[in-house]
Structures are given as C-alpha cells and as structure tokens.
CSV table of N, CA, C and O in Angstrom, one decimal:
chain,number,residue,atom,x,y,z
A,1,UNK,N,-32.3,-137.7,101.9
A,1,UNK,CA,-31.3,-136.9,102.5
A,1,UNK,C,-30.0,-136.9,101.7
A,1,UNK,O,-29.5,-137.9,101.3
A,2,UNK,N,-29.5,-135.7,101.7
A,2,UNK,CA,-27.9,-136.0,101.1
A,2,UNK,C,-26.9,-135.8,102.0
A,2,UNK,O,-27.0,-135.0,103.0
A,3,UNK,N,-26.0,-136.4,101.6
A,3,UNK,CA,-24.9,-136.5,103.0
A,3,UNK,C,-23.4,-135.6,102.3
A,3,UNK,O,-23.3,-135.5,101.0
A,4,UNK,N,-22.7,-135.1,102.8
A,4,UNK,CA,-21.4,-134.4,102.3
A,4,UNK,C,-20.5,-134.8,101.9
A,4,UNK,O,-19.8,-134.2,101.1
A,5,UNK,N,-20.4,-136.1,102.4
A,5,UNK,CA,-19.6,-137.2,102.0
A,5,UNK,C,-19.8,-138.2,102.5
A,5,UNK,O,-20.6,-138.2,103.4
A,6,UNK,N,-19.1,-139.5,102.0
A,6,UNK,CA,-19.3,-140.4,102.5
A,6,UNK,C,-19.3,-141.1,103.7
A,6,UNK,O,-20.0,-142.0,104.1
A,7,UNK,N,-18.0,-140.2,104.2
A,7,UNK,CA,-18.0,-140.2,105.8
A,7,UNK,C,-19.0,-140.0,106.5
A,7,UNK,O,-19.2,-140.4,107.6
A,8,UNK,N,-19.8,-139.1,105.9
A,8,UNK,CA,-21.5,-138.9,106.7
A,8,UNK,C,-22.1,-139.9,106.3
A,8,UNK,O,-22.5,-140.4,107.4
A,9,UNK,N,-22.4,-140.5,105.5
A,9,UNK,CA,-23.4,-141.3,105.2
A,9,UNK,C,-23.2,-142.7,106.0
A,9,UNK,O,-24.1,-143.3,106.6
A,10,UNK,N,-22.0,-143.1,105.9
A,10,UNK,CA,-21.2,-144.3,107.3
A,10,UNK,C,-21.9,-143.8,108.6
A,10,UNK,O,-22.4,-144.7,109.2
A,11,UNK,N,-22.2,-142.7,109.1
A,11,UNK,CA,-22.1,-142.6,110.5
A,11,UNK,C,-23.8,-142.9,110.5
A,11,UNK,O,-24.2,-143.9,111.2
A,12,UNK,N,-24.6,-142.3,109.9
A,12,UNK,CA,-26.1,-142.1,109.9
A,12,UNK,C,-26.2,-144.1,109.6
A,12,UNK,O,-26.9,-144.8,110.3
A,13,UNK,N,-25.5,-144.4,108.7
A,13,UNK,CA,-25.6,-145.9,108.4
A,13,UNK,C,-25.4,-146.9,109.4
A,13,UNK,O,-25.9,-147.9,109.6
A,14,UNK,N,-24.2,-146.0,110.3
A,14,UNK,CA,-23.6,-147.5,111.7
A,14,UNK,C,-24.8,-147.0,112.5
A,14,UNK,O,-25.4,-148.0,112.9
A,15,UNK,N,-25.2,-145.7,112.9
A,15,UNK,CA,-26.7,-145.2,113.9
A,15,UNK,C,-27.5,-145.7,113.5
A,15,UNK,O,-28.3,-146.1,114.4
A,16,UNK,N,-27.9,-146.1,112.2
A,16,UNK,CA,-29.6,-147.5,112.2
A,16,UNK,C,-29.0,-148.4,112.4
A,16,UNK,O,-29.4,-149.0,113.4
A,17,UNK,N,-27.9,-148.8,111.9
A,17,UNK,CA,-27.8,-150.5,112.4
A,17,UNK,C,-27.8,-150.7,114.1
A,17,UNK,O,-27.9,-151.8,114.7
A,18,UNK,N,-27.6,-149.6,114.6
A,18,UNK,CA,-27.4,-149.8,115.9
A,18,UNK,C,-29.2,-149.9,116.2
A,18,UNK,O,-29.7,-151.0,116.6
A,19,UNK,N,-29.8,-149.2,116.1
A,19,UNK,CA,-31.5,-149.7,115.8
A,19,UNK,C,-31.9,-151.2,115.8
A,19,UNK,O,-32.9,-151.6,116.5
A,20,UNK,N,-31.4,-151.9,115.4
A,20,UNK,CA,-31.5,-153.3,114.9
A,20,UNK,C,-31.1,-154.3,115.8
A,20,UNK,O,-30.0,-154.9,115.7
A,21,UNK,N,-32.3,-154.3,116.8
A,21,UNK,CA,-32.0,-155.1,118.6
A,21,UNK,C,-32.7,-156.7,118.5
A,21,UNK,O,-32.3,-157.6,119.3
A,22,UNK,N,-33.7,-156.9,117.6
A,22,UNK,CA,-34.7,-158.2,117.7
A,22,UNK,C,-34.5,-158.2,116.3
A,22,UNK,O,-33.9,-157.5,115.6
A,23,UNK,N,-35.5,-159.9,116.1
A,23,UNK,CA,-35.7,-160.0,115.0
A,23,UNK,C,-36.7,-159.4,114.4
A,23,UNK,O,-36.8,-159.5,113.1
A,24,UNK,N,-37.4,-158.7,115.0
A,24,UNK,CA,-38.8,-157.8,114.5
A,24,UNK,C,-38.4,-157.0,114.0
A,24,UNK,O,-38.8,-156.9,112.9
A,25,UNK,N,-37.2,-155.9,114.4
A,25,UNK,CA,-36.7,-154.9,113.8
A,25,UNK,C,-36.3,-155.5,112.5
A,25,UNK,O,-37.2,-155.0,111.8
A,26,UNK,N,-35.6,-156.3,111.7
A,26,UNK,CA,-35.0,-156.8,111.0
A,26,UNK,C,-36.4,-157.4,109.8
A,26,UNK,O,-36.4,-157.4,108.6
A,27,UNK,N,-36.9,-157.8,110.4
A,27,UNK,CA,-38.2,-158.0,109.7
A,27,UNK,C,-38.9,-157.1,109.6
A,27,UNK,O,-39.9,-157.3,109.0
A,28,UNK,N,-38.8,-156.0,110.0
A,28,UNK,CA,-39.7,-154.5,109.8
A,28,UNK,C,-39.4,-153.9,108.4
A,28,UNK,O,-40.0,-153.8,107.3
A,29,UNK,N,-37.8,-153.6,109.0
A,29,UNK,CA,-37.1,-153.0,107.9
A,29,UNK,C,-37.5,-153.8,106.7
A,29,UNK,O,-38.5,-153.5,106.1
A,30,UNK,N,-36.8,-154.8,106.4
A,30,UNK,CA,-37.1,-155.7,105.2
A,30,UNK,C,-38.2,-155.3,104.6
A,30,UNK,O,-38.1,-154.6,103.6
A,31,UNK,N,-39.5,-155.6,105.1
A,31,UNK,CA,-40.8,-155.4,104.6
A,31,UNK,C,-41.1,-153.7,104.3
A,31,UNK,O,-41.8,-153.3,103.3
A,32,UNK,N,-40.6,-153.0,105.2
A,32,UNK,CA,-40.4,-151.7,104.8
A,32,UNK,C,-39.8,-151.1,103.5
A,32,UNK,O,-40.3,-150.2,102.7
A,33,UNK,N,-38.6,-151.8,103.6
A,33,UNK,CA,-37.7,-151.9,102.0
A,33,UNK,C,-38.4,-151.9,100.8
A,33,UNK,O,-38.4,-151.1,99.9
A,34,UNK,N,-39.3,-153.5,101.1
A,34,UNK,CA,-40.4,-154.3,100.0
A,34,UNK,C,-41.2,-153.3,99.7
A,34,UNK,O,-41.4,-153.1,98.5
A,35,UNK,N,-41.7,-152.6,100.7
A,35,UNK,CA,-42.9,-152.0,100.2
A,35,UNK,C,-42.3,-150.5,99.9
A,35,UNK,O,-42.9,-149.9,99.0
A,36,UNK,N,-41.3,-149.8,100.5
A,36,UNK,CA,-41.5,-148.7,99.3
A,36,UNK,C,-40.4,-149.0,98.4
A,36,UNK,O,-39.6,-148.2,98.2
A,37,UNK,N,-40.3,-150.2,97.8
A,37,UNK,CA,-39.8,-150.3,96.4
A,37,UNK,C,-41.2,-150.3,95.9
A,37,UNK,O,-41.9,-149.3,95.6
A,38,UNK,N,-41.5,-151.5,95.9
A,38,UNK,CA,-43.2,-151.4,95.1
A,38,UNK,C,-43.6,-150.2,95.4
A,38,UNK,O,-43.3,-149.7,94.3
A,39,UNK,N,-44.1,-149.3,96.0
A,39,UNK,CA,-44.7,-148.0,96.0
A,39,UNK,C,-44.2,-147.0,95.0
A,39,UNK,O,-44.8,-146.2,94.5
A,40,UNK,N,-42.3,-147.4,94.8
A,40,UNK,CA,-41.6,-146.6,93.8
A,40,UNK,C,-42.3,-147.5,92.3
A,40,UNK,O,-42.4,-147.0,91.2
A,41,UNK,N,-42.6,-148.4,92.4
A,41,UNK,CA,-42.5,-149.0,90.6
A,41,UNK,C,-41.8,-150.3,90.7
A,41,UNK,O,-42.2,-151.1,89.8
A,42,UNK,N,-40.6,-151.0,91.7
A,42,UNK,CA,-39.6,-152.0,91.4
A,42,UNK,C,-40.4,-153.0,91.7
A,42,UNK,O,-41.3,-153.1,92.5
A,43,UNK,N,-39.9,-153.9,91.0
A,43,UNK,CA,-40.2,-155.2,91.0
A,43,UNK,C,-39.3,-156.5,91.4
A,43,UNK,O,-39.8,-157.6,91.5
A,44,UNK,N,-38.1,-156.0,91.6
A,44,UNK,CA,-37.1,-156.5,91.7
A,44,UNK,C,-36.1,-155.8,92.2
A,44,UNK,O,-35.7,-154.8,91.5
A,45,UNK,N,-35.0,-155.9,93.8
A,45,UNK,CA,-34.1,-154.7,94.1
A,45,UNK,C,-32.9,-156.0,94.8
A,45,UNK,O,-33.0,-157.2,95.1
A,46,UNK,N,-31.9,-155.2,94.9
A,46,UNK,CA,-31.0,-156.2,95.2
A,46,UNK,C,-30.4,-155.4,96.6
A,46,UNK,O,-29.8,-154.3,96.5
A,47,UNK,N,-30.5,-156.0,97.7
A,47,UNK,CA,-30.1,-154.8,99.0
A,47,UNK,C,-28.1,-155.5,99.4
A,47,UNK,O,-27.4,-156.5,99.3
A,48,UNK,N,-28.0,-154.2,99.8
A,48,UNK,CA,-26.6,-154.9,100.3
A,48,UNK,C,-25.9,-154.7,101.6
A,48,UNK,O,-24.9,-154.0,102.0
A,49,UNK,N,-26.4,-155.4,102.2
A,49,UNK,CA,-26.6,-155.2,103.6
A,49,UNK,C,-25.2,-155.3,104.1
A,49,UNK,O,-24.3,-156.0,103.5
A,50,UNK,N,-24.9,-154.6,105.3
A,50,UNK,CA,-23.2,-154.6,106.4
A,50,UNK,C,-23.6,-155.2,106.7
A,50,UNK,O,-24.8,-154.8,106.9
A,51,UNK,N,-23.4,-156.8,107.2
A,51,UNK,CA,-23.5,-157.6,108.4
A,51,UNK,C,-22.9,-157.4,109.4
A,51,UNK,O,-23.6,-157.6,110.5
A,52,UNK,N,-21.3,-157.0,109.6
A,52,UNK,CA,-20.5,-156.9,110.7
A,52,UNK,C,-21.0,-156.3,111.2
A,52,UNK,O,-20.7,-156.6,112.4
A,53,UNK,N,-21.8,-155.2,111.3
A,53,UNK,CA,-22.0,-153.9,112.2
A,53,UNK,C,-23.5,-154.9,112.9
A,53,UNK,O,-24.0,-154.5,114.0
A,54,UNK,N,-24.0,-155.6,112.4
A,54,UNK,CA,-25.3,-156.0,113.8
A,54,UNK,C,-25.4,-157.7,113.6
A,54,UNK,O,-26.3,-158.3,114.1
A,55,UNK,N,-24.6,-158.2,113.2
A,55,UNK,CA,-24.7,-159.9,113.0
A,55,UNK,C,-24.8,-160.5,114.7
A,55,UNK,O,-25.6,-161.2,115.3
A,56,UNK,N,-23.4,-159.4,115.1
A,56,UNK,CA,-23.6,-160.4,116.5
A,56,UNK,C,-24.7,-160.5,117.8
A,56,UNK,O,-24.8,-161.2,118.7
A,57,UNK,N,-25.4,-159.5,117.3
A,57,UNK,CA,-27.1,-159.6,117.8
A,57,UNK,C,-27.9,-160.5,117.6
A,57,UNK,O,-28.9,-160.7,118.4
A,58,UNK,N,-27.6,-161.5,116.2
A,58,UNK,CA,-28.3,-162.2,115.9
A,58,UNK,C,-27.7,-163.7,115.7
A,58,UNK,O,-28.0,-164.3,114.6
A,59,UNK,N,-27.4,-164.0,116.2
A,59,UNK,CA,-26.3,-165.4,116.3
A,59,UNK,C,-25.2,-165.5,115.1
A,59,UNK,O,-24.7,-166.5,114.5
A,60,UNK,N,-24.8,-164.1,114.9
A,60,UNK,CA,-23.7,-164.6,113.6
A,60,UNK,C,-24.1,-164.2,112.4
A,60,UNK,O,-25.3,-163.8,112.3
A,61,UNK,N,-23.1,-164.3,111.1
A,61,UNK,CA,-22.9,-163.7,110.2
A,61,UNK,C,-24.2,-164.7,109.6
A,61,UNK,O,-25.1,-164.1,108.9
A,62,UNK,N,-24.3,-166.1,109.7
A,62,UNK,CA,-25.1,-167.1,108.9
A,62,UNK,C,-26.4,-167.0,109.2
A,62,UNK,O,-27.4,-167.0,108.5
A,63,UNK,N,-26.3,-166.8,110.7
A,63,UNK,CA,-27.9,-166.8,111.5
A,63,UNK,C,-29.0,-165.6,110.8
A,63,UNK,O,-30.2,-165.6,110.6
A,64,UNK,N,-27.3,-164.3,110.6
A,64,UNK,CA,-28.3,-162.8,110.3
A,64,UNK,C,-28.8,-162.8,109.0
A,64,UNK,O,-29.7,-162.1,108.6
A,65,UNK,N,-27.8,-164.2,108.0
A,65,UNK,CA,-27.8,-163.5,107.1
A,65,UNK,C,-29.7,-165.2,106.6
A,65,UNK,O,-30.4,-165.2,105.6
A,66,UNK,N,-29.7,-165.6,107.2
A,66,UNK,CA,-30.8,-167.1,107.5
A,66,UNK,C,-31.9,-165.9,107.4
A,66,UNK,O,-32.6,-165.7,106.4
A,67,UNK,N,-32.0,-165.0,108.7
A,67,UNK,CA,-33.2,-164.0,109.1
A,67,UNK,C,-33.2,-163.0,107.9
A,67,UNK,O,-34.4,-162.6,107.7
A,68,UNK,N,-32.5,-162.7,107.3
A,68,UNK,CA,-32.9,-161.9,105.9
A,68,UNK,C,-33.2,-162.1,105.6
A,68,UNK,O,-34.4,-161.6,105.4
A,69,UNK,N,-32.6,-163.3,104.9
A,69,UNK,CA,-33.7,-164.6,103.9
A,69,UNK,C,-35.2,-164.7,103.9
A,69,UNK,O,-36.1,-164.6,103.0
A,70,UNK,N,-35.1,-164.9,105.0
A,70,UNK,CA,-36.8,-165.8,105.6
A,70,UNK,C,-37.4,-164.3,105.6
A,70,UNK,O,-38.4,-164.1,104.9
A,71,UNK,N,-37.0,-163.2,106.4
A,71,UNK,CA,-37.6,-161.9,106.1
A,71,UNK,C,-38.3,-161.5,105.0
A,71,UNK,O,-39.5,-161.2,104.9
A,72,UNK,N,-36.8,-161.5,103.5
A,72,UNK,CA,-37.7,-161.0,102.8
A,72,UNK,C,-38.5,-161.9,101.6
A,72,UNK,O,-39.2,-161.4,100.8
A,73,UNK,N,-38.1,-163.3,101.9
A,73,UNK,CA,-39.2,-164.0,101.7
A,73,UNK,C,-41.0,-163.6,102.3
A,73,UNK,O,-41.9,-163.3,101.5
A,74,UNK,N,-41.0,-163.6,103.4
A,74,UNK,CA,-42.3,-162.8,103.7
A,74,UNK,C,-42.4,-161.5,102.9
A,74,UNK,O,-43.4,-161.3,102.3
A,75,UNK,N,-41.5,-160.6,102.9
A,75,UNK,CA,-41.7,-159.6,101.8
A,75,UNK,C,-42.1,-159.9,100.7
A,75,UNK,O,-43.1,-159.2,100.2
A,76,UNK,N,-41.7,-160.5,100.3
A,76,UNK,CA,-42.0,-161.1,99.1
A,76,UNK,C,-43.5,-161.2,98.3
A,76,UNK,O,-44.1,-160.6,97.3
A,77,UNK,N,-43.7,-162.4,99.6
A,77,UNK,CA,-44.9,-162.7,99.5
A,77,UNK,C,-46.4,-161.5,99.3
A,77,UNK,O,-47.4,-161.2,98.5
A,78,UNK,N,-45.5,-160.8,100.7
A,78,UNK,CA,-46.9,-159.2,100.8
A,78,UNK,C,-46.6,-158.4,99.4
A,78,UNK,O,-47.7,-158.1,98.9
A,79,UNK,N,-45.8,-158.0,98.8
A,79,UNK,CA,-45.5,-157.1,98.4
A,79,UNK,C,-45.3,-157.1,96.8
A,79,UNK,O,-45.2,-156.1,96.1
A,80,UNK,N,-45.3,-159.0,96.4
A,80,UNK,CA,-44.8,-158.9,94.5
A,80,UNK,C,-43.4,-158.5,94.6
A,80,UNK,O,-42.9,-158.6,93.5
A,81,UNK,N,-42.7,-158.0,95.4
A,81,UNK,CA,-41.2,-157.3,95.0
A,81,UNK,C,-40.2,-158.1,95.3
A,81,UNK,O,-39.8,-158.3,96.5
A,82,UNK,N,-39.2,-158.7,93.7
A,82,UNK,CA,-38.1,-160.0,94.7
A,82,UNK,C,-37.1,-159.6,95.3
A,82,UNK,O,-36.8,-158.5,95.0
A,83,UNK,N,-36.3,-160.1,96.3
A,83,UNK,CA,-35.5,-159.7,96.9
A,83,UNK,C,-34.2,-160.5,96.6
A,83,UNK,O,-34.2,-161.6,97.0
A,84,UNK,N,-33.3,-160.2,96.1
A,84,UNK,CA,-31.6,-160.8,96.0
A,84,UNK,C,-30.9,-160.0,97.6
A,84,UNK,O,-31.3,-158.9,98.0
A,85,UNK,N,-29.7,-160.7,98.2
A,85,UNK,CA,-28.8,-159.4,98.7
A,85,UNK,C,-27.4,-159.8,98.2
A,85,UNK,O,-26.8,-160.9,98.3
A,86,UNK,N,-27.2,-158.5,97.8
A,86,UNK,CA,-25.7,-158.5,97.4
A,86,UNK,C,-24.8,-158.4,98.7
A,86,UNK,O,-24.9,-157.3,99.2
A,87,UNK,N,-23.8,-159.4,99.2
A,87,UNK,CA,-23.2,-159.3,101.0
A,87,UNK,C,-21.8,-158.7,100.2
A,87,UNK,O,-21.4,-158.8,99.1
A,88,UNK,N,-21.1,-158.0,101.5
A,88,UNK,CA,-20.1,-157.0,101.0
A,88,UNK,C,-19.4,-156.8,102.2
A,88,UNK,O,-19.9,-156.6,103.3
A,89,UNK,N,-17.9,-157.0,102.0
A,89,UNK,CA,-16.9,-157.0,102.7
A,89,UNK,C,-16.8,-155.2,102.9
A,89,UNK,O,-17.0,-154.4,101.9
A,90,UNK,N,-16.4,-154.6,104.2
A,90,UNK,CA,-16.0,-153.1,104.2
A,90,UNK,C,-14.7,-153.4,103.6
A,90,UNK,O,-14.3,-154.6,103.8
A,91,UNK,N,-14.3,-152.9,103.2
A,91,UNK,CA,-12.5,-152.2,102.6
A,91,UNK,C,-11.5,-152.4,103.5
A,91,UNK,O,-10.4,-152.7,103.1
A,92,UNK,N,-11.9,-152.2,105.0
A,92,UNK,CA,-10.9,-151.7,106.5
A,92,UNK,C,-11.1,-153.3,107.1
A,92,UNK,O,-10.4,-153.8,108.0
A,93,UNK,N,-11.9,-153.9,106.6
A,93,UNK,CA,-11.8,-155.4,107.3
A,93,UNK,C,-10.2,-156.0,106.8
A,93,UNK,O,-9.6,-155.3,106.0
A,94,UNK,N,-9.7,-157.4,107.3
A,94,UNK,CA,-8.9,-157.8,106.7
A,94,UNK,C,-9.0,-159.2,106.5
A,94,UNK,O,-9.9,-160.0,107.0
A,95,UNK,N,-7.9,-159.7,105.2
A,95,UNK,CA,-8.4,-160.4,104.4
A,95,UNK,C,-9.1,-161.7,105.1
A,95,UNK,O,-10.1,-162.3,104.6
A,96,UNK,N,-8.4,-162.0,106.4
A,96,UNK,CA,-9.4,-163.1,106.9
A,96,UNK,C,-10.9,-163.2,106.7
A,96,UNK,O,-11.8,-163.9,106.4
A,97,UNK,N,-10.8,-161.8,107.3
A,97,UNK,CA,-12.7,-161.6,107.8
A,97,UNK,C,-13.1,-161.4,106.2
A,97,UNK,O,-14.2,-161.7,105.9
A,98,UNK,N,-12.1,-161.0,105.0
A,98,UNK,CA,-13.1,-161.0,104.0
A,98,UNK,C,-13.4,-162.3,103.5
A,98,UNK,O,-14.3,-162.5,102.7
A,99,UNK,N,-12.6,-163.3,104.1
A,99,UNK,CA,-12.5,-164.7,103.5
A,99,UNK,C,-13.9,-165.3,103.9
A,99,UNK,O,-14.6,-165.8,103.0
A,100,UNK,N,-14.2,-165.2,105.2
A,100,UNK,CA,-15.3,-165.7,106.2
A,100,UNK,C,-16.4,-164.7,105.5
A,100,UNK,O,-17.5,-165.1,105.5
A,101,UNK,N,-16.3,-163.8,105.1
A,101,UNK,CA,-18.0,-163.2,104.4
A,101,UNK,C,-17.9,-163.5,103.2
A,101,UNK,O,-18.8,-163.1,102.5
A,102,UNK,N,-16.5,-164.5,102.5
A,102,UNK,CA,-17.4,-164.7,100.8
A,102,UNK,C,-17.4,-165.9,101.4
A,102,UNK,O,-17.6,-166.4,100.3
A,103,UNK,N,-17.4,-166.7,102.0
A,103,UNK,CA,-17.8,-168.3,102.4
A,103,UNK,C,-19.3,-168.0,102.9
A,103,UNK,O,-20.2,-168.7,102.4
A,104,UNK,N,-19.4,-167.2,103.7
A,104,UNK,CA,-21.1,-167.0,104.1
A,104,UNK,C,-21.8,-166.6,102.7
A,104,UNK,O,-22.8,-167.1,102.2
A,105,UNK,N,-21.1,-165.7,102.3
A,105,UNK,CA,-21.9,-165.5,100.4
A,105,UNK,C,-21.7,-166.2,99.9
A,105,UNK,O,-22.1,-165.8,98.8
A,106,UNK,N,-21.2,-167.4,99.6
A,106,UNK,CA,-21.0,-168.9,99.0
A,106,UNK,C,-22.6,-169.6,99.6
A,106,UNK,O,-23.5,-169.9,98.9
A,107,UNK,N,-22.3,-169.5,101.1
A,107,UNK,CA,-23.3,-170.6,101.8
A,107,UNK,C,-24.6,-170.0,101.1
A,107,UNK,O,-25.2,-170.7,100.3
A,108,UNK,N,-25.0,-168.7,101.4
A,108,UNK,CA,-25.8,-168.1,101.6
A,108,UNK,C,-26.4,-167.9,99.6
A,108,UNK,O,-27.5,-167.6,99.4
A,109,UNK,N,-25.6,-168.1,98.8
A,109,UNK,CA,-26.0,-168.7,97.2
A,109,UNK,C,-26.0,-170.1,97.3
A,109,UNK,O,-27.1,-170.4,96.7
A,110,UNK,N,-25.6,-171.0,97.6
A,110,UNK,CA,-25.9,-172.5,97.4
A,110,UNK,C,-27.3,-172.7,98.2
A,110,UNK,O,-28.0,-173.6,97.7
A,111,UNK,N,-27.7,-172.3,99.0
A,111,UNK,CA,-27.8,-173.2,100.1
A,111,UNK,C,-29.4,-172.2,100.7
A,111,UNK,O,-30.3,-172.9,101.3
A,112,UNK,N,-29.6,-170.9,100.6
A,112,UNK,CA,-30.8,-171.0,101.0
A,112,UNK,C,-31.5,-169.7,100.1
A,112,UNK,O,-30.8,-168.9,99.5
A,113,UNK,N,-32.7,-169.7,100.1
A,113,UNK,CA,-33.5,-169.6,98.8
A,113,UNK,C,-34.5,-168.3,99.4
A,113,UNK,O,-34.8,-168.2,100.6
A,114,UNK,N,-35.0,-167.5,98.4
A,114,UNK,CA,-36.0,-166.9,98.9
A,114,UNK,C,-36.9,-166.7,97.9
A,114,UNK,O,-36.8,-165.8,97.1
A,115,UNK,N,-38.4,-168.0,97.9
A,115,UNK,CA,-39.5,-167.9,97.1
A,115,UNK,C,-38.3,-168.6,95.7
A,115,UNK,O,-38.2,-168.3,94.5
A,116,UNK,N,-37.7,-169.5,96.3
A,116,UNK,CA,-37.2,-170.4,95.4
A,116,UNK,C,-35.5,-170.2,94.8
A,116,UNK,O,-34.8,-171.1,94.5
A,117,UNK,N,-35.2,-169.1,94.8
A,117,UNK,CA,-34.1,-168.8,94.7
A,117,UNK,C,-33.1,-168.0,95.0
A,117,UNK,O,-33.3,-166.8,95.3
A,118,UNK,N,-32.3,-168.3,95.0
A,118,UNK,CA,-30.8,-168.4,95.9
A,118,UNK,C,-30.7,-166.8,96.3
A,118,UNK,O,-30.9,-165.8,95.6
A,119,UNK,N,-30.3,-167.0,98.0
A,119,UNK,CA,-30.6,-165.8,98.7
A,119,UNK,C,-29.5,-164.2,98.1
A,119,UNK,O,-29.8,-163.1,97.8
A,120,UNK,N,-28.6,-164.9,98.2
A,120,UNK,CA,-27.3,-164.2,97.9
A,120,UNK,C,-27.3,-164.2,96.3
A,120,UNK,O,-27.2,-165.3,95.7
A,121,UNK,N,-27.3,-162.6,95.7
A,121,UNK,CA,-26.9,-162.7,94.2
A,121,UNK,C,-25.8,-162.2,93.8
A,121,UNK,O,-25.6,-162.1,92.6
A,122,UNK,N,-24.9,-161.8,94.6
A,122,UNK,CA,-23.5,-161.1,94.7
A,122,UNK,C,-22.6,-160.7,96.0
A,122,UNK,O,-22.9,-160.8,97.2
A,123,UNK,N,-21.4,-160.2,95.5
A,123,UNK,CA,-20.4,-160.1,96.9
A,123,UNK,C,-19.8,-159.3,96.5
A,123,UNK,O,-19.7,-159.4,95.3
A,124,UNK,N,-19.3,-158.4,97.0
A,124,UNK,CA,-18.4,-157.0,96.7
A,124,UNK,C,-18.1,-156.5,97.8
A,124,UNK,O,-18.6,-156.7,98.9
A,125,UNK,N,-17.0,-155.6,97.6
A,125,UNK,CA,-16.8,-154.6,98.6
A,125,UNK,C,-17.8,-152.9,98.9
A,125,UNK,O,-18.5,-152.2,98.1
A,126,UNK,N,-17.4,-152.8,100.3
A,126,UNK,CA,-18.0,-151.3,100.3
A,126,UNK,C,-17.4,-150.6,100.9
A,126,UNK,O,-16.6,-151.1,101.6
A,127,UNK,N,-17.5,-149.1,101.2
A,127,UNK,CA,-16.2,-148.3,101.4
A,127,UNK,C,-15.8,-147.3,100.8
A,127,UNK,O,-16.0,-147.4,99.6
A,128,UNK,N,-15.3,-146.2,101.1
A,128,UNK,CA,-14.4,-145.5,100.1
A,128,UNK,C,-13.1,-146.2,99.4
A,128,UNK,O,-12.4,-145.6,98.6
C-alpha cells in the first residue's frame, strides 16, 4: 500500500498496534514478519518496532521488548531468517522518555540474545 504521506502511514501504523492485545498476537506477527522475509529471499532483517504505542499491554517497555526477543527467536528457528531490532524513540517524545528507551536499548544489547546474539542492533529516532 502507499500512503500520501507520512501522516497516513502513522495512523494505519498506531491502528495495528492497537491489534496487539496478547502475547499470541505479538508472536504471530513476528513469525509472520520471519516468514514473508524468507518468502521474499532475506536472510537477515532488522525490524524497528514503536514500543510506546503497545508496551503497556505487556508489562513495560523491557517486558515487550523480553517478548520480541523470545518471539523472534522462535522465528528464527522456523524460518532460517535472523532477527536484530533496531528500538527508536518518536521525535514528539521528550528527552526523558528518550533517555528510558536508550537504557532499554542498552539493556536489551547487553543483556538478552536471540539464537545467541544480542537482541537490540540499534537505536534511532522515528518521525517526520
């Protein structure tokens, strides 16, 4: 789909995250991701997931970003396709809250792994 601008693409983007009620959904997705990258050819993709918009469904920024991990580790496994995620502050947050998502992308590179290596491969912003 193409969107008009970016401002479209935000709305259709906050409307799935709102989709994302259990951890099943969240493990859907993921493995969904897995497999049509492999279906395209990748072997390797790096996702960059909004946490703020569905973390607090899942115990927090660490908990959601724990359940990715482990998710696409099982992806992983089904699919041959590795998973990094690049975590990314919006632009409209402020600098506290960006402080608290590069500490979770700190945690979340030291500290837990998927199929051996480190979950988090980057941190950036997103936004216009």
């Amino acid at each position: 789909r193409r969107f008009k601008d970016f401002s479209a693409f935000v709305d259709v983007y906050v409307a799935a995250c709102e989709c994302l009620r259990d951890e099943s959904d969240v493990r859907r997705l993921v493995m969904e991701v897995a497999e049509d990258a492999r279906d395209s050819g990748a072997i390797w993709i790096e996702v960059a997931p909004s946490l703020t918009f569905y973390a607090m469904r899942f115990g927090g920024l660490d908990d959601t970003l724990k359940l990715l991990a482990d998710a696409a580790g099982e992806a992983e496994l089904k699919t041959g396709v590795g998973i990094g995620f690049v975590l990314s502050v919006e632009r409209q947050l402020s600098l506290k809250d960006a402080e608290v998502l590069a500490n979770v992308a700190r945690r979340g590179a030291e500290c837990l792994r998927i199929c051996g290596r480190p979950a988090v491969t980057g941190f950036g912003l997103h936004g216009p």
